[in-house]
Short mmCIF file of C-alpha atoms in Angstrom, two decimals:
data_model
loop_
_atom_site.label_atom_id
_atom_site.label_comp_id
_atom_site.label_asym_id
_atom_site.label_seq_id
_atom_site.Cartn_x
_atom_site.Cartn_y
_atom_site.Cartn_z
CA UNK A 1 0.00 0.00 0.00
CA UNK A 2 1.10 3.38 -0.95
CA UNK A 3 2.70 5.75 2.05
CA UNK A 4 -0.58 8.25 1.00
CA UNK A 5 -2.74 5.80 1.67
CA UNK A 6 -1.16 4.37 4.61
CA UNK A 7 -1.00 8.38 6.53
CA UNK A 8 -4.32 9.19 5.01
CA UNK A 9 -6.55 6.44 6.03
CA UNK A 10 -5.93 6.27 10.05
CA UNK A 11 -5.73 9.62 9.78
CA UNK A 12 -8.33 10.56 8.96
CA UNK A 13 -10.70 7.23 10.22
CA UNK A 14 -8.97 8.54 13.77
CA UNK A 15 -9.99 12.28 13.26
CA UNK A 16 -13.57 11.32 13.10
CA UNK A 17 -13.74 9.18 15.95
CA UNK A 18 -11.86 12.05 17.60
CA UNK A 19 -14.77 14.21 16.03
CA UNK A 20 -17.40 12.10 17.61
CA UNK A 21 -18.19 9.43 14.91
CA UNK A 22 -20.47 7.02 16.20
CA UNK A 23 -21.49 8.76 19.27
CA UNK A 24 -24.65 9.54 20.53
CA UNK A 25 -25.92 12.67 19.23
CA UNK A 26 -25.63 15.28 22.11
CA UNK A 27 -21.71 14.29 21.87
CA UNK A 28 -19.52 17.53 20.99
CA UNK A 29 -18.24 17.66 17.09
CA UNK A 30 -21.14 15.03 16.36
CA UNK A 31 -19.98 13.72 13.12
CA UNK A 32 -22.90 11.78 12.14
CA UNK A 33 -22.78 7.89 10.85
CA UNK A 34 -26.17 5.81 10.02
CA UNK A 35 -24.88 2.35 8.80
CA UNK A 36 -21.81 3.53 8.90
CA UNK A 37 -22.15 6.15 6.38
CA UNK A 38 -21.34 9.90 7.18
CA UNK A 39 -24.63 12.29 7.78
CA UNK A 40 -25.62 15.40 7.47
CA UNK A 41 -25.50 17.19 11.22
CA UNK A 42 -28.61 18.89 12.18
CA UNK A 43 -27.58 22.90 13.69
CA UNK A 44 -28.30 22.80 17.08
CA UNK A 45 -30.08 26.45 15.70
CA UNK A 46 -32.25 27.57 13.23
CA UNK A 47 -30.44 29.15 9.89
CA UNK A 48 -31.35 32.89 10.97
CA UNK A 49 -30.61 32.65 14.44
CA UNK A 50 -26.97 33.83 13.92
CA UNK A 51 -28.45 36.73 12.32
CA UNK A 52 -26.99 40.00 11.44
CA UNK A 53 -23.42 38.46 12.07
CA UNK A 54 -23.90 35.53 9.46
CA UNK A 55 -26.95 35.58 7.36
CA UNK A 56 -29.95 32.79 7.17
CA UNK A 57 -28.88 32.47 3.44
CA UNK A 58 -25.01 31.70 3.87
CA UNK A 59 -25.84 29.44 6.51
CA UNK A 60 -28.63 27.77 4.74
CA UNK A 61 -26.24 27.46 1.81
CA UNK A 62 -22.97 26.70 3.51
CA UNK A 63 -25.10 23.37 5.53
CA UNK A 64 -27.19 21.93 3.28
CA UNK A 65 -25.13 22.34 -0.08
CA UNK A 66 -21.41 23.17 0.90
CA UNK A 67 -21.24 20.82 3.67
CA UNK A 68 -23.54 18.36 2.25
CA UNK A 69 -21.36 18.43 -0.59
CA UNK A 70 -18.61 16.85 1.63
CA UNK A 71 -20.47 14.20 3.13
CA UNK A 72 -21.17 12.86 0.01
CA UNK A 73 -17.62 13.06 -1.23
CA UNK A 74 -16.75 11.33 1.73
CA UNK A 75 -19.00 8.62 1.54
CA UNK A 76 -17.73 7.86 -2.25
CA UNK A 77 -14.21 8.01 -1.28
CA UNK A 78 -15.10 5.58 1.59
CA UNK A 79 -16.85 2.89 -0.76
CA UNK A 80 -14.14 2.92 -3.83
CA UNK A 81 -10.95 2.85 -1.33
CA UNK A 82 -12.83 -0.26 0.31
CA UNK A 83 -13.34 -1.99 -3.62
CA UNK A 84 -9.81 -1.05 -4.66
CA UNK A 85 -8.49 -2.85 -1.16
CA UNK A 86 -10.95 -5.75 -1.70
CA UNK A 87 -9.38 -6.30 -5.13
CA UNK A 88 -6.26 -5.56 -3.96
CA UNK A 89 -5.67 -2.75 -6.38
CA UNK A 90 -3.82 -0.51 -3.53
CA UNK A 91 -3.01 1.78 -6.74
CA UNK A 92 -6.41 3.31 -6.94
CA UNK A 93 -6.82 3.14 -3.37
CA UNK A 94 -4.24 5.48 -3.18
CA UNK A 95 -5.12 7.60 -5.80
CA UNK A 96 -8.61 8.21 -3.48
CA UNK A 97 -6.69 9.65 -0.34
CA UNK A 98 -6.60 13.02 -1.69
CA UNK A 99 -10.63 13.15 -1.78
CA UNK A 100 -10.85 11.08 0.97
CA UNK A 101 -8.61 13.82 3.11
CA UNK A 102 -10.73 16.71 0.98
CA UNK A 103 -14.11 15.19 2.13
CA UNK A 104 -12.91 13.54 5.18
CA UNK A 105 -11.62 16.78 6.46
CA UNK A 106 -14.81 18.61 5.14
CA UNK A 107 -16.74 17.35 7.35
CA UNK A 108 -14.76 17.55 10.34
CA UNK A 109 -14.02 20.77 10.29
CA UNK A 110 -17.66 21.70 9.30
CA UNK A 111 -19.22 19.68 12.10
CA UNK A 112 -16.52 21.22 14.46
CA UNK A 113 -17.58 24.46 12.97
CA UNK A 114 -21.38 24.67 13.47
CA UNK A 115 -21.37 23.49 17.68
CA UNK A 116 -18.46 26.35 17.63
CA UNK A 117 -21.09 29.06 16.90
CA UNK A 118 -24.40 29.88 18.97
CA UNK A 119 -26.89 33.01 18.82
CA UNK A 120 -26.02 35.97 20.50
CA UNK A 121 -29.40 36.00 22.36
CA UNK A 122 -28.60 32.45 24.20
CA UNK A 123 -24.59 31.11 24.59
CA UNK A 124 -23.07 33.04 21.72
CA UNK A 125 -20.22 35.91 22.30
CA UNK A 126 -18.76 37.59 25.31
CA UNK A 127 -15.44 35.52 26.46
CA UNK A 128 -14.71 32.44 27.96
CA UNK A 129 -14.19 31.75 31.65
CA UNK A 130 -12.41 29.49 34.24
CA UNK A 131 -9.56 27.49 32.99
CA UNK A 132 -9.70 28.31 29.21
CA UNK A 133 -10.04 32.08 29.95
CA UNK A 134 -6.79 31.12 32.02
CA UNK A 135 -5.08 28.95 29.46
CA UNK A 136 -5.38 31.75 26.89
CA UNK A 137 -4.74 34.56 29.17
CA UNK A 138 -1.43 32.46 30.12
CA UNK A 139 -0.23 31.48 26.17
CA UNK A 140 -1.41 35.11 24.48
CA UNK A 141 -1.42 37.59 27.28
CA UNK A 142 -4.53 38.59 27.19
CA UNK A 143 -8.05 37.64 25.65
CA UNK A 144 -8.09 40.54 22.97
CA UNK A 145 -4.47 39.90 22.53
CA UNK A 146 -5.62 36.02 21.25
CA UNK A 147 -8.70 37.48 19.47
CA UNK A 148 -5.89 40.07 17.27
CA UNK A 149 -3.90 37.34 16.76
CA UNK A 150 -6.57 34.89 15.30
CA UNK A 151 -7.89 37.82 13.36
CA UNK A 152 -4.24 38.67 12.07
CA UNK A 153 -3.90 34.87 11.30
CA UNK A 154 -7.25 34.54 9.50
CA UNK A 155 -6.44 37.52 7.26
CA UNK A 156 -3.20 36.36 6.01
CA UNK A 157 -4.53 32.83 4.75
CA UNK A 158 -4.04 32.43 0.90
CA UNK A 159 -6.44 30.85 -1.21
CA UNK A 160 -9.00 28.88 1.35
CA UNK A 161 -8.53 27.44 4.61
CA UNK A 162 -9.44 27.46 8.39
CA UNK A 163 -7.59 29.17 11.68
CA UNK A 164 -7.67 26.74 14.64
CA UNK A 165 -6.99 27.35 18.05
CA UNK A 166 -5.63 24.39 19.45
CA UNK A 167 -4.24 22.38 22.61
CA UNK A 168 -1.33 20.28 22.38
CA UNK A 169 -1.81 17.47 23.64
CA UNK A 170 1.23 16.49 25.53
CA UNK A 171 2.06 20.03 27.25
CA UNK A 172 -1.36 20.82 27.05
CA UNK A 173 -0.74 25.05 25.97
CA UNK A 174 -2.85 26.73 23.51
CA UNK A 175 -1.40 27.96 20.30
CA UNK A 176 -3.03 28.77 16.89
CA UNK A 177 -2.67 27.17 13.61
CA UNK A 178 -3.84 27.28 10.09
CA UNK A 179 -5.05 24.37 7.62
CA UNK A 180 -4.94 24.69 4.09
CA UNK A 181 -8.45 23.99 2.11
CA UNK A 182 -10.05 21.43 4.30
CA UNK A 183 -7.04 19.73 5.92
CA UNK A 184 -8.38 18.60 9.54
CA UNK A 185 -6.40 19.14 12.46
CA UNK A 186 -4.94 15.97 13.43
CA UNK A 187 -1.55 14.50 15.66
CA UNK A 188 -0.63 16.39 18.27
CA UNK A 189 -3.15 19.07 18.44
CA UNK A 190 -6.59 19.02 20.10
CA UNK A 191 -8.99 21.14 17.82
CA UNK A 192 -10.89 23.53 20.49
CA UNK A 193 -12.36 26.47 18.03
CA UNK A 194 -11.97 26.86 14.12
CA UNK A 195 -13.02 29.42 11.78
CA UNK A 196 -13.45 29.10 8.45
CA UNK A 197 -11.94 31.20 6.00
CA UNK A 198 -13.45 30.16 2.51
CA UNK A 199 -15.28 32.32 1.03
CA UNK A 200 -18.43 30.28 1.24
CA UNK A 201 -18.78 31.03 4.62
CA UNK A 202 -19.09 34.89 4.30
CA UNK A 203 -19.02 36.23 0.39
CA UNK A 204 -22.74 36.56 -0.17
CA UNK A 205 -22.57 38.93 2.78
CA UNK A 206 -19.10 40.34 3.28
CA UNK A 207 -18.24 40.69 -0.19
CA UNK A 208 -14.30 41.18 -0.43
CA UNK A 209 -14.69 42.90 2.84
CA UNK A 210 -13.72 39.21 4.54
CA UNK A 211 -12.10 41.64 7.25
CA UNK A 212 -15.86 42.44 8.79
CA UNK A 213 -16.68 38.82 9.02
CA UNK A 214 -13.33 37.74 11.28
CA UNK A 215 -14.57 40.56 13.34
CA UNK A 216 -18.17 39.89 13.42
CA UNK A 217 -17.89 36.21 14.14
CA UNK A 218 -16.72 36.55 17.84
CA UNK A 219 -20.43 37.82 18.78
CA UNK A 220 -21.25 33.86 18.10
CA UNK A 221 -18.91 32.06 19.62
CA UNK A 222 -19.81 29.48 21.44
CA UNK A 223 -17.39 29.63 24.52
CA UNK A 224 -19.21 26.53 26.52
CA UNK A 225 -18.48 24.55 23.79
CA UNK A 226 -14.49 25.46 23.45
CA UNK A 227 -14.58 24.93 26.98
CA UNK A 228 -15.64 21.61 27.00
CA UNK A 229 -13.21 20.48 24.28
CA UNK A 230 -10.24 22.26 26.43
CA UNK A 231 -11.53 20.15 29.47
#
């Protein structure tokens, strides 16, 4: 089997049960499996309840086509990696791992994404407290000191991607790093929040003013939820 295929696969396969793959649905980062096929999350909120700071139409959009979009990818790459292996054609198996990683990550990242975000009328906004509020305040100086420096991160990725903060797992501070298109975080880092920086998630409302957005989305945040992962 091809060294892809052999770093793809587990990585991936171990990012989703990382994600919450097969657990019951209150779980955080609920990646959904029926039958062991990926699903379509439900949003723990309606599609204008993040309203004026993300639109009911991006979010409608961005859920039920963009990340929809992924689980099906997913599922495909799944199914024709398992019939290469079962004919033993480890070739096109490995020719796969790049959509599987693409779709794989997709959906991650997206189902990490939506239980990161809650209206500004219930959890959403302000800034976390107890021993994340800590844990940043320790590794960036300051809350608005992290919040500048995801901001400053977010507007210098190229092309599409996501800005992650992130725990490490085996000295357990907080840093903050950036995947390209929709790599998942995976190894040594503990996902805790991601934004996403395509323009899917903001265009129809931002425009080129992607800027507004990075600001805007911190009224949403979902700090009970970061806190939990952290935990």
């Amino acid at each position: 089997m091809s060294s892809t295929l052999l770093r793809t696969v587990p990585a991936l396969r171990g990012a989703l049960r990382a994600s919450g793959a097969g657990k019951p649905a209150a779980a955080l980062a609920s990646t959904s499996f029926v039958r062991g096929k990926a699903t379509l999350p439900d949003l723990p909120y309606d599609y204008n309840a993040l309203e004026p700071y993300i639109s009911s139409k991006i979010m409608e959009l961005h859920h039920k086509k963009h990340h929809q979009t992924y689980v099906t990818g997913l599922n495909s790459a799944l199914e024709n990696i398992a019939k290469a292996e079962e004919k033993g054609d480890f070739t096109k198996a490995a020719s796969v791992a790049p959509l599987l990683n693409f779709h794989g990550g997709g959906h991650i990242n997206h189902s990490l994404f939506w239980e990161n975000l809650a209206p500004a009328s219930r959890e959403g906004g302000g800034e976390p407290t107890g021993d994340l509020k800590t844990a940043i305040e320790d590794d960036f100086g300051s809350f608005e000191d992290f919040r500048k420096q995801m901001n400053t991160t977010l507007a210098g990725i190229q092309g599409s991607g996501w800005a992650w903060l992130v725990k490490d797992k085996e000295s357990d501070t907080l840093s903050i790093v950036t995947r390209a298109n929709q790599d998942p975080v995976t190894g040594a880092f503990v996902p805790l929040l991601g934004i996403d920086a395509w323009e899917h998630a903001y265009y129809l409302q931002y425009e080129n003013r992607k800027a507004e957005y990075f600001d805007a989305i911190w009224n949403i945040i979902n700090w009970k939820t970061v806190a939990k992962r952290y935990d």
